[in-house]
Amino acid sequence: MKVVFGPVSSRRFGRSLGIDLSPSKKQCNFDCVYCELEAKKAQEKQDEIVEVAQIISEVQMTMDKGIEFDFLTLTANGEPSLYPHLDELINSLRQIVKNKKLLILSNGTAVLDQNKFQSLLKLDVVKFSLDSAISKTFYRIDRALKNINLELMIQKMAEFKTKFQGDLVMEILVVKDLNDNEEEFIALNNALATISPTRIDLSTIDRPPSYPVKSIDEEKLYELSKLITCAPVFLAKRNYKEQKLDLNKEELLKFLHLRAQSQIDVEHTFNESSKILLQELIQKNEVKIIDLAGVRFYKA
Ligand code: SF4
């Protein structure tokens, strides 16, 4: 089975060439209610394993064709960190894709295994999920194996961030009537503050889920995003219906000081004169452009 796919373009990670570490079937230690794959009992280990040599050969062939991409993304039908040869694979990929960023899209459980924890430190960007910081909700949404301890996982994520030289992105997926309330978001904000990620991505269900759960509307998602104050938040999909912002210099600086804004948000929410003013402030170095794991933000 082919393991390399793409490249695909995404707002979150630019142009990315994917590696599917479980191409033949779903192998995951979660069974999330929102998973776009079929519902399946969570498992601790992979039982169908792709050879490292096959992956390297496919990546090499893609590179030989001169296909352009920014990120080489470790992903899976399931949890990519369950791949038993992860360390060997990362070391080998480093040798052949020297000028590309290596990224993993993990559900976060990799931090609970000391070997995987160490392997992930070798990557450029790591994305972990955290759908709830409240145990009961976490198990209801992610249906994780019972030996996965949420509190310990959050602690280990925080420890990972202190050792990691790359960018750590945290992702929250919001499910209607499960984690779409203030109590959940206050708990998430507190947990995320201890982790101190580079960026937080917030989204809701946008593909048919494996269990009968529903998404929330974009306005509610935007309101909930305001409760996350510990790091810049990126909403990958947002319907910009509100009136455009008309800011003077003081207001603009205060706005971008309180909360860094993504380039996409600024494009859609600033009126023309605010955008011109922003460019002037960038020239004067009063506003900085920061690249947070592939997404551009403005910060005063
Ligand atoms: S962690 Fe990902 S692959 Fe695993 S069940 Fe959840 S959504 Fe599906």
PDB file of N, CA and C in Angstrom, residues 6-88:
ATOM      1  N   GLY A   6      -0.107  13.310  -1.379  1.00  0.00           N
ATOM      2  CA  GLY A   6      -0.005  14.764  -1.516  1.00  0.00           C
ATOM      3  C   GLY A   6       1.074  15.153  -2.499  1.00  0.00           C
ATOM      4  N   PRO A   7       1.605  16.382  -2.405  1.00  0.00           N
ATOM      5  CA  PRO A   7       1.355  17.313  -1.310  1.00  0.00           C
ATOM      6  C   PRO A   7      -0.055  17.924  -1.334  1.00  0.00           C
ATOM      7  N   VAL A   8      -0.519  18.250  -0.111  1.00  0.00           N
ATOM      8  CA  VAL A   8      -1.792  18.945   0.034  1.00  0.00           C
ATOM      9  C   VAL A   8      -1.514  20.311   0.652  1.00  0.00           C
ATOM     10  N   SER A   9      -2.332  21.285   0.284  1.00  0.00           N
ATOM     11  CA  SER A   9      -2.160  22.630   0.867  1.00  0.00           C
ATOM     12  C   SER A   9      -3.169  22.826   1.972  1.00  0.00           C
ATOM     13  N   SER A  10      -2.704  23.299   3.116  1.00  0.00           N
ATOM     14  CA  SER A  10      -3.646  23.593   4.185  1.00  0.00           C
ATOM     15  C   SER A  10      -3.324  24.958   4.765  1.00  0.00           C
ATOM     16  N   ARG A  11      -4.339  25.594   5.337  1.00  0.00           N
ATOM     17  CA  ARG A  11      -4.123  26.899   5.952  1.00  0.00           C
ATOM     18  C   ARG A  11      -3.259  26.779   7.192  1.00  0.00           C
ATOM     19  N   ARG A  12      -3.265  25.579   7.783  1.00  0.00           N
ATOM     20  CA  ARG A  12      -2.572  25.410   9.068  1.00  0.00           C
ATOM     21  C   ARG A  12      -1.094  25.095   8.900  1.00  0.00           C
ATOM     22  N   PHE A  13      -0.750  24.296   7.880  1.00  0.00           N
ATOM     23  CA  PHE A  13       0.648  23.887   7.758  1.00  0.00           C
ATOM     24  C   PHE A  13       1.205  24.048   6.340  1.00  0.00           C
ATOM     25  N   GLY A  14       0.629  24.928   5.558  1.00  0.00           N
ATOM     26  CA  GLY A  14       1.157  25.189   4.232  1.00  0.00           C
ATOM     27  C   GLY A  14       1.108  23.960   3.335  1.00  0.00           C
ATOM     28  N   ARG A  15       2.132  23.819   2.495  1.00  0.00           N
ATOM     29  CA  ARG A  15       2.160  22.709   1.533  1.00  0.00           C
ATOM     30  C   ARG A  15       2.842  21.511   2.181  1.00  0.00           C
ATOM     31  N   SER A  16       2.084  20.436   2.321  1.00  0.00           N
ATOM     32  CA  SER A  16       2.600  19.335   3.114  1.00  0.00           C
ATOM     33  C   SER A  16       2.515  18.004   2.360  1.00  0.00           C
ATOM     34  N   LEU A  17       3.616  17.278   2.414  1.00  0.00           N
ATOM     35  CA  LEU A  17       3.642  15.927   1.846  1.00  0.00           C
ATOM     36  C   LEU A  17       3.385  14.965   3.011  1.00  0.00           C
ATOM     37  N   GLY A  18       2.375  14.134   2.867  1.00  0.00           N
ATOM     38  CA  GLY A  18       1.982  13.275   3.986  1.00  0.00           C
ATOM     39  C   GLY A  18       2.588  11.879   3.916  1.00  0.00           C
ATOM     40  N   ILE A  19       2.829  11.326   5.099  1.00  0.00           N
ATOM     41  CA  ILE A  19       3.236   9.917   5.198  1.00  0.00           C
ATOM     42  C   ILE A  19       2.210   9.234   6.087  1.00  0.00           C
ATOM     43  N   ASP A  20       1.521   8.250   5.551  1.00  0.00           N
ATOM     44  CA  ASP A  20       0.502   7.532   6.312  1.00  0.00           C
ATOM     45  C   ASP A  20       1.155   6.301   6.956  1.00  0.00           C
ATOM     46  N   LEU A  21       1.304   6.340   8.270  1.00  0.00           N
ATOM     47  CA  LEU A  21       1.994   5.246   8.974  1.00  0.00           C
ATOM     48  C   LEU A  21       1.072   4.070   9.310  1.00  0.00           C
ATOM     49  N   SER A  22      -0.153   4.142   8.826  1.00  0.00           N
ATOM     50  CA  SER A  22      -1.063   2.998   8.978  1.00  0.00           C
ATOM     51  C   SER A  22      -1.981   2.959   7.755  1.00  0.00           C
ATOM     52  N   PRO A  23      -1.417   2.644   6.588  1.00  0.00           N
ATOM     53  CA  PRO A  23      -2.198   2.803   5.358  1.00  0.00           C
ATOM     54  C   PRO A  23      -3.302   1.759   5.151  1.00  0.00           C
ATOM     55  N   SER A  24      -3.184   0.588   5.797  1.00  0.00           N
ATOM     56  CA  SER A  24      -4.129  -0.487   5.461  1.00  0.00           C
ATOM     57  C   SER A  24      -5.399  -0.460   6.306  1.00  0.00           C
ATOM     58  N   LYS A  25      -5.314   0.110   7.520  1.00  0.00           N
ATOM     59  CA  LYS A  25      -6.510   0.124   8.380  1.00  0.00           C
ATOM     60  C   LYS A  25      -6.305   1.111   9.524  1.00  0.00           C
ATOM     61  N   LYS A  26      -7.380   1.393  10.253  1.00  0.00           N
ATOM     62  CA  LYS A  26      -7.278   2.303  11.403  1.00  0.00           C
ATOM     63  C   LYS A  26      -6.598   1.580  12.559  1.00  0.00           C
ATOM     64  N   GLN A  27      -5.562   2.233  13.125  1.00  0.00           N
ATOM     65  CA  GLN A  27      -4.875   1.691  14.307  1.00  0.00           C
ATOM     66  C   GLN A  27      -4.660   2.881  15.240  1.00  0.00           C
ATOM     67  N   CYS A  28      -5.447   2.941  16.302  1.00  0.00           N
ATOM     68  CA  CYS A  28      -5.405   4.127  17.160  1.00  0.00           C
ATOM     69  C   CYS A  28      -5.659   3.759  18.619  1.00  0.00           C
ATOM     70  N   ASN A  29      -5.047   4.501  19.526  1.00  0.00           N
ATOM     71  CA  ASN A  29      -5.307   4.270  20.955  1.00  0.00           C
ATOM     72  C   ASN A  29      -6.459   5.136  21.466  1.00  0.00           C
ATOM     73  N   PHE A  30      -7.076   5.898  20.562  1.00  0.00           N
ATOM     74  CA  PHE A  30      -8.322   6.617  20.823  1.00  0.00           C
ATOM     75  C   PHE A  30      -9.392   6.049  19.877  1.00  0.00           C
ATOM     76  N   ASP A  31     -10.629   6.367  20.177  1.00  0.00           N
ATOM     77  CA  ASP A  31     -11.721   6.070  19.242  1.00  0.00           C
ATOM     78  C   ASP A  31     -12.660   7.274  19.313  1.00  0.00           C
ATOM     79  N   CYS A  32     -12.151   8.416  18.863  1.00  0.00           N
ATOM     80  CA  CYS A  32     -12.857   9.695  19.047  1.00  0.00           C
ATOM     81  C   CYS A  32     -14.245   9.672  18.399  1.00  0.00           C
ATOM     82  N   VAL A  33     -15.183  10.303  19.084  1.00  0.00           N
ATOM     83  CA  VAL A  33     -16.554  10.329  18.543  1.00  0.00           C
ATOM     84  C   VAL A  33     -16.616  11.085  17.227  1.00  0.00           C
ATOM     85  N   TYR A  34     -15.670  11.989  17.010  1.00  0.00           N
ATOM     86  CA  TYR A  34     -15.714  12.807  15.785  1.00  0.00           C
ATOM     87  C   TYR A  34     -14.823  12.257  14.677  1.00  0.00           C
ATOM     88  N   CYS A  35     -14.188  11.113  14.901  1.00  0.00           N
ATOM     89  CA  CYS A  35     -13.210  10.592  13.939  1.00  0.00           C
ATOM     90  C   CYS A  35     -13.860  10.398  12.566  1.00  0.00           C
ATOM     91  N   GLU A  36     -13.141  10.796  11.539  1.00  0.00           N
ATOM     92  CA  GLU A  36     -13.691  10.625  10.189  1.00  0.00           C
ATOM     93  C   GLU A  36     -13.481   9.198   9.675  1.00  0.00           C
ATOM     94  N   LEU A  37     -12.683   8.421  10.414  1.00  0.00           N
ATOM     95  CA  LEU A  37     -12.532   6.995  10.065  1.00  0.00           C
ATOM     96  C   LEU A  37     -13.620   6.208  10.791  1.00  0.00           C
ATOM     97  N   GLU A  38     -13.726   4.919  10.488  1.00  0.00           N
ATOM     98  CA  GLU A  38     -14.785   4.129  11.112  1.00  0.00           C
ATOM     99  C   GLU A  38     -14.546   3.996  12.625  1.00  0.00           C
ATOM    100  N   ALA A  39     -15.641   3.829  13.396  1.00  0.00           N
ATOM    101  CA  ALA A  39     -15.491   3.580  14.828  1.00  0.00           C
ATOM    102  C   ALA A  39     -14.779   2.240  14.994  1.00  0.00           C
ATOM    103  N   LYS A  40     -13.823   2.204  15.918  1.00  0.00           N
ATOM    104  CA  LYS A  40     -13.056   0.953  16.081  1.00  0.00           C
ATOM    105  C   LYS A  40     -12.475   0.939  17.483  1.00  0.00           C
ATOM    106  N   LYS A  41     -12.479  -0.215  18.110  1.00  0.00           N
ATOM    107  CA  LYS A  41     -11.937  -0.351  19.455  1.00  0.00           C
ATOM    108  C   LYS A  41     -10.494   0.168  19.486  1.00  0.00           C
ATOM    109  N   ALA A  42     -10.192   0.973  20.507  1.00  0.00           N
ATOM    110  CA  ALA A  42      -8.830   1.520  20.611  1.00  0.00           C
ATOM    111  C   ALA A  42      -7.830   0.392  20.854  1.00  0.00           C
ATOM    112  N   GLN A  43      -6.628   0.560  20.341  1.00  0.00           N
ATOM    113  CA  GLN A  43      -5.589  -0.466  20.523  1.00  0.00           C
ATOM    114  C   GLN A  43      -4.286   0.196  20.957  1.00  0.00           C
ATOM    115  N   GLU A  44      -3.489  -0.589  21.710  1.00  0.00           N
ATOM    116  CA  GLU A  44      -2.262  -0.039  22.288  1.00  0.00           C
ATOM    117  C   GLU A  44      -1.106  -0.021  21.299  1.00  0.00           C
ATOM    118  N   LYS A  45      -1.087  -1.034  20.415  1.00  0.00           N
ATOM    119  CA  LYS A  45       0.047  -1.199  19.496  1.00  0.00           C
ATOM    120  C   LYS A  45      -0.458  -1.417  18.081  1.00  0.00           C
ATOM    121  N   GLN A  46       0.428  -1.124  17.128  1.00  0.00           N
ATOM    122  CA  GLN A  46       0.095  -1.457  15.735  1.00  0.00           C
ATOM    123  C   GLN A  46       0.304  -2.954  15.525  1.00  0.00           C
ATOM    124  N   ASP A  47      -0.591  -3.586  14.764  1.00  0.00           N
ATOM    125  CA  ASP A  47      -0.339  -4.986  14.417  1.00  0.00           C
ATOM    126  C   ASP A  47      -0.073  -5.150  12.925  1.00  0.00           C
ATOM    127  N   GLU A  48      -0.319  -4.083  12.158  1.00  0.00           N
ATOM    128  CA  GLU A  48       0.096  -4.100  10.743  1.00  0.00           C
ATOM    129  C   GLU A  48       1.096  -2.964  10.577  1.00  0.00           C
ATOM    130  N   ILE A  49       2.314  -3.344  10.237  1.00  0.00           N
ATOM    131  CA  ILE A  49       3.416  -2.375  10.311  1.00  0.00           C
ATOM    132  C   ILE A  49       4.109  -2.227   8.953  1.00  0.00           C
ATOM    133  N   VAL A  50       4.256  -0.986   8.513  1.00  0.00           N
ATOM    134  CA  VAL A  50       4.949  -0.722   7.235  1.00  0.00           C
ATOM    135  C   VAL A  50       6.453  -0.713   7.494  1.00  0.00           C
ATOM    136  N   GLU A  51       7.217  -1.203   6.522  1.00  0.00           N
ATOM    137  CA  GLU A  51       8.685  -1.196   6.649  1.00  0.00           C
ATOM    138  C   GLU A  51       9.217   0.229   6.503  1.00  0.00           C
ATOM    139  N   VAL A  52      10.228   0.556   7.293  1.00  0.00           N
ATOM    140  CA  VAL A  52      10.870   1.879   7.173  1.00  0.00           C
ATOM    141  C   VAL A  52      11.417   2.046   5.745  1.00  0.00           C
ATOM    142  N   ALA A  53      12.008   0.981   5.210  1.00  0.00           N
ATOM    143  CA  ALA A  53      12.621   1.047   3.874  1.00  0.00           C
ATOM    144  C   ALA A  53      11.594   1.450   2.816  1.00  0.00           C
ATOM    145  N   GLN A  54      10.357   0.943   2.955  1.00  0.00           N
ATOM    146  CA  GLN A  54       9.318   1.291   1.976  1.00  0.00           C
ATOM    147  C   GLN A  54       9.003   2.789   2.044  1.00  0.00           C
ATOM    148  N   ILE A  55       8.902   3.291   3.262  1.00  0.00           N
ATOM    149  CA  ILE A  55       8.566   4.717   3.433  1.00  0.00           C
ATOM    150  C   ILE A  55       9.671   5.590   2.833  1.00  0.00           C
ATOM    151  N   ILE A  56      10.897   5.253   3.181  1.00  0.00           N
ATOM    152  CA  ILE A  56      12.034   6.052   2.700  1.00  0.00           C
ATOM    153  C   ILE A  56      12.100   6.017   1.174  1.00  0.00           C
ATOM    154  N   SER A  57      11.878   4.843   0.608  1.00  0.00           N
ATOM    155  CA  SER A  57      11.936   4.723  -0.843  1.00  0.00           C
ATOM    156  C   SER A  57      10.844   5.577  -1.502  1.00  0.00           C
ATOM    157  N   GLU A  58       9.640   5.577  -0.940  1.00  0.00           N
ATOM    158  CA  GLU A  58       8.557   6.391  -1.527  1.00  0.00           C
ATOM    159  C   GLU A  58       8.847   7.885  -1.393  1.00  0.00           C
ATOM    160  N   VAL A  59       9.380   8.277  -0.244  1.00  0.00           N
ATOM    161  CA  VAL A  59       9.691   9.709  -0.053  1.00  0.00           C
ATOM    162  C   VAL A  59      10.785  10.107  -1.045  1.00  0.00           C
ATOM    163  N   GLN A  60      11.784   9.255  -1.175  1.00  0.00           N
ATOM    164  CA  GLN A  60      12.893   9.550  -2.094  1.00  0.00           C
ATOM    165  C   GLN A  60      12.385   9.687  -3.528  1.00  0.00           C
ATOM    166  N   MET A  61      11.494   8.798  -3.927  1.00  0.00           N
ATOM    167  CA  MET A  61      10.954   8.852  -5.301  1.00  0.00           C
ATOM    168  C   MET A  61      10.203  10.169  -5.522  1.00  0.00           C
ATOM    169  N   THR A  62       9.444  10.583  -4.504  1.00  0.00           N
ATOM    170  CA  THR A  62       8.685  11.843  -4.620  1.00  0.00           C
ATOM    171  C   THR A  62       9.645  13.022  -4.733  1.00  0.00           C
ATOM    172  N   MET A  63      10.711  12.980  -3.941  1.00  0.00           N
ATOM    173  CA  MET A  63      11.680  14.069  -3.985  1.00  0.00           C
ATOM    174  C   MET A  63      12.404  14.091  -5.335  1.00  0.00           C
ATOM    175  N   ASP A  64      12.691  12.906  -5.855  1.00  0.00           N
ATOM    176  CA  ASP A  64      13.389  12.831  -7.145  1.00  0.00           C
ATOM    177  C   ASP A  64      12.567  13.450  -8.270  1.00  0.00           C
ATOM    178  N   LYS A  65      11.246  13.432  -8.099  1.00  0.00           N
ATOM    179  CA  LYS A  65      10.381  14.026  -9.133  1.00  0.00           C
ATOM    180  C   LYS A  65      10.376  15.549  -9.025  1.00  0.00           C
ATOM    181  N   GLY A  66      11.031  16.084  -7.993  1.00  0.00           N
ATOM    182  CA  GLY A  66      11.117  17.541  -7.839  1.00  0.00           C
ATOM    183  C   GLY A  66       9.833  18.161  -7.307  1.00  0.00           C
ATOM    184  N   ILE A  67       8.982  17.363  -6.662  1.00  0.00           N
ATOM    185  CA  ILE A  67       7.715  17.895  -6.131  1.00  0.00           C
ATOM    186  C   ILE A  67       8.002  18.827  -4.947  1.00  0.00           C
ATOM    187  N   GLU A  68       7.401  20.013  -4.994  1.00  0.00           N
ATOM    188  CA  GLU A  68       7.661  21.026  -3.958  1.00  0.00           C
ATOM    189  C   GLU A  68       6.756  20.833  -2.743  1.00  0.00           C
ATOM    190  N   PHE A  69       7.296  20.987  -1.556  1.00  0.00           N
ATOM    191  CA  PHE A  69       6.486  20.986  -0.321  1.00  0.00           C
ATOM    192  C   PHE A  69       7.292  21.647   0.789  1.00  0.00           C
ATOM    193  N   ASP A  70       6.599  22.113   1.834  1.00  0.00           N
ATOM    194  CA  ASP A  70       7.286  22.774   2.957  1.00  0.00           C
ATOM    195  C   ASP A  70       7.455  21.817   4.129  1.00  0.00           C
ATOM    196  N   PHE A  71       6.404  21.032   4.369  1.00  0.00           N
ATOM    197  CA  PHE A  71       6.406  20.114   5.520  1.00  0.00           C
ATOM    198  C   PHE A  71       6.331  18.666   5.049  1.00  0.00           C
ATOM    199  N   LEU A  72       7.043  17.811   5.736  1.00  0.00           N
ATOM    200  CA  LEU A  72       6.865  16.373   5.560  1.00  0.00           C
ATOM    201  C   LEU A  72       6.120  15.919   6.817  1.00  0.00           C
ATOM    202  N   THR A  73       4.898  15.450   6.623  1.00  0.00           N
ATOM    203  CA  THR A  73       3.995  15.254   7.763  1.00  0.00           C
ATOM    204  C   THR A  73       3.778  13.786   8.089  1.00  0.00           C
ATOM    205  N   LEU A  74       4.117  13.403   9.320  1.00  0.00           N
ATOM    206  CA  LEU A  74       3.860  12.036   9.791  1.00  0.00           C
ATOM    207  C   LEU A  74       2.429  11.988  10.302  1.00  0.00           C
ATOM    208  N   THR A  75       1.632  11.184   9.649  1.00  0.00           N
ATOM    209  CA  THR A  75       0.240  11.073  10.035  1.00  0.00           C
ATOM    210  C   THR A  75      -0.151   9.597   9.905  1.00  0.00           C
ATOM    211  N   ALA A  76      -1.428   9.277  10.059  1.00  0.00           N
ATOM    212  CA  ALA A  76      -1.834   7.870   9.952  1.00  0.00           C
ATOM    213  C   ALA A  76      -3.344   7.757   9.915  1.00  0.00           C
ATOM    214  N   ASN A  77      -3.817   6.608   9.473  1.00  0.00           N
ATOM    215  CA  ASN A  77      -5.200   6.221   9.759  1.00  0.00           C
ATOM    216  C   ASN A  77      -5.150   5.767  11.209  1.00  0.00           C
ATOM    217  N   GLY A  78      -5.174   6.701  12.112  1.00  0.00           N
ATOM    218  CA  GLY A  78      -4.985   6.365  13.521  1.00  0.00           C
ATOM    219  C   GLY A  78      -3.926   7.266  14.119  1.00  0.00           C
ATOM    220  N   GLU A  79      -3.225   6.776  15.121  1.00  0.00           N
ATOM    221  CA  GLU A  79      -2.236   7.592  15.815  1.00  0.00           C
ATOM    222  C   GLU A  79      -0.833   7.260  15.273  1.00  0.00           C
ATOM    223  N   PRO A  80      -0.161   8.217  14.631  1.00  0.00           N
ATOM    224  CA  PRO A  80       1.137   7.908  14.007  1.00  0.00           C
ATOM    225  C   PRO A  80       2.220   7.508  14.996  1.00  0.00           C
ATOM    226  N   SER A  81       2.104   7.972  16.258  1.00  0.00           N
ATOM    227  CA  SER A  81       3.178   7.623  17.203  1.00  0.00           C
ATOM    228  C   SER A  81       3.094   6.164  17.660  1.00  0.00           C
ATOM    229  N   LEU A  82       2.038   5.445  17.255  1.00  0.00           N
ATOM    230  CA  LEU A  82       2.008   4.002  17.564  1.00  0.00           C
ATOM    231  C   LEU A  82       2.961   3.233  16.645  1.00  0.00           C
ATOM    232  N   TYR A  83       3.447   3.908  15.624  1.00  0.00           N
ATOM    233  CA  TYR A  83       4.385   3.242  14.699  1.00  0.00           C
ATOM    234  C   TYR A  83       5.629   2.813  15.474  1.00  0.00           C
ATOM    235  N   PRO A  84       5.968   1.528  15.457  1.00  0.00           N
ATOM    236  CA  PRO A  84       7.030   1.057  16.354  1.00  0.00           C
ATOM    237  C   PRO A  84       8.447   1.480  15.957  1.00  0.00           C
ATOM    238  N   HIS A  85       8.644   1.863  14.674  1.00  0.00           N
ATOM    239  CA  HIS A  85      10.001   2.259  14.248  1.00  0.00           C
ATOM    240  C   HIS A  85      10.103   3.779  14.081  1.00  0.00           C
ATOM    241  N   LEU A  86       9.392   4.502  14.926  1.00  0.00           N
ATOM    242  CA  LEU A  86       9.315   5.962  14.758  1.00  0.00           C
ATOM    243  C   LEU A  86      10.686   6.629  14.805  1.00  0.00           C
ATOM    244  N   ASP A  87      11.506   6.224  15.752  1.00  0.00           N
ATOM    245  CA  ASP A  87      12.811   6.875  15.909  1.00  0.00           C
ATOM    246  C   ASP A  87      13.698   6.634  14.689  1.00  0.00           C
ATOM    247  N   GLU A  88      13.740   5.384  14.262  1.00  0.00           N
ATOM    248  CA  GLU A  88      14.552   5.035  13.079  1.00  0.00           C
ATOM    249  C   GLU A  88      14.042   5.812  11.862  1.00  0.00           C
TER     250      GLU A  88
END
